[in-house]
Amino acid sequence: MNGWTQHGKVRARQEGPALVVVIDGLTTQARYYKPLLYEFFRKVWRGSRPGWGEQVVEIRMEYVGEAPYLDLDNLAKAVLDGIKGYVFHDDQQVARLVVERAPGERERITVRITPHG
């Protein structure tokens, strides 16, 4: 699995200083993602521990067909809440946040977290 740690629809791996998290599939309910990510990090993830310092978080939602009705700001909040305490200590550490929606080959959400600077 190329260094991926997987549990259900969530998988993650370190890529140098970056942590990449992929969630397979989409739902229009942003609140679905917080507990999904929280459970993954609490039960399965054994990689890097929360860091201090500023972070860059990039969230990319890929869809097939028509773009789903999902507010990107709500998605970002759910993702940040789901990884807080496992990737970084507090949302205030996020110095740069990029959230985008784009057509893709399959439905998924990719989150990339890297130290800022």
PDB file of N, CA, C and O in Angstrom, residues 67 70 86 89 97 112:
ATOM      1  N   ALA A  67     -21.020  18.645  -9.702  1.00  0.00           N
ATOM      2  CA  ALA A  67     -20.439  18.990  -8.396  1.00  0.00           C
ATOM      3  C   ALA A  67     -21.495  18.821  -7.311  1.00  0.00           C
ATOM      4  O   ALA A  67     -22.618  19.297  -7.464  1.00  0.00           O
ATOM      5  N   LEU A  70     -22.138  20.943  -1.499  1.00  0.00           N
ATOM      6  CA  LEU A  70     -21.404  20.856  -0.248  1.00  0.00           C
ATOM      7  C   LEU A  70     -20.621  22.147  -0.089  1.00  0.00           C
ATOM      8  O   LEU A  70     -19.777  22.471  -0.923  1.00  0.00           O
ATOM      9  N   TYR A  86      -4.362  15.805  16.622  1.00  0.00           N
ATOM     10  CA  TYR A  86      -3.595  14.686  16.080  1.00  0.00           C
ATOM     11  C   TYR A  86      -2.524  15.158  15.112  1.00  0.00           C
ATOM     12  O   TYR A  86      -1.445  14.578  15.048  1.00  0.00           O
ATOM     13  N   HIS A  89      -2.009  21.091  17.305  1.00  0.00           N
ATOM     14  CA  HIS A  89      -2.699  21.228  18.588  1.00  0.00           C
ATOM     15  C   HIS A  89      -3.967  22.077  18.511  1.00  0.00           C
ATOM     16  O   HIS A  89      -4.932  21.803  19.206  1.00  0.00           O
ATOM     17  N   LEU A  97      -4.782  28.291   4.515  1.00  0.00           N
ATOM     18  CA  LEU A  97      -5.806  27.278   4.275  1.00  0.00           C
ATOM     19  C   LEU A  97      -6.305  27.437   2.846  1.00  0.00           C
ATOM     20  O   LEU A  97      -6.784  28.505   2.467  1.00  0.00           O
ATOM     21  N   ARG A 112      -3.676  17.815   2.637  1.00  0.00           N
ATOM     22  CA  ARG A 112      -2.220  17.848   2.749  1.00  0.00           C
ATOM     23  C   ARG A 112      -1.849  18.898   3.795  1.00  0.00           C
ATOM     24  O   ARG A 112      -2.223  20.066   3.656  1.00  0.00           O
TER      25      ARG A 112
END
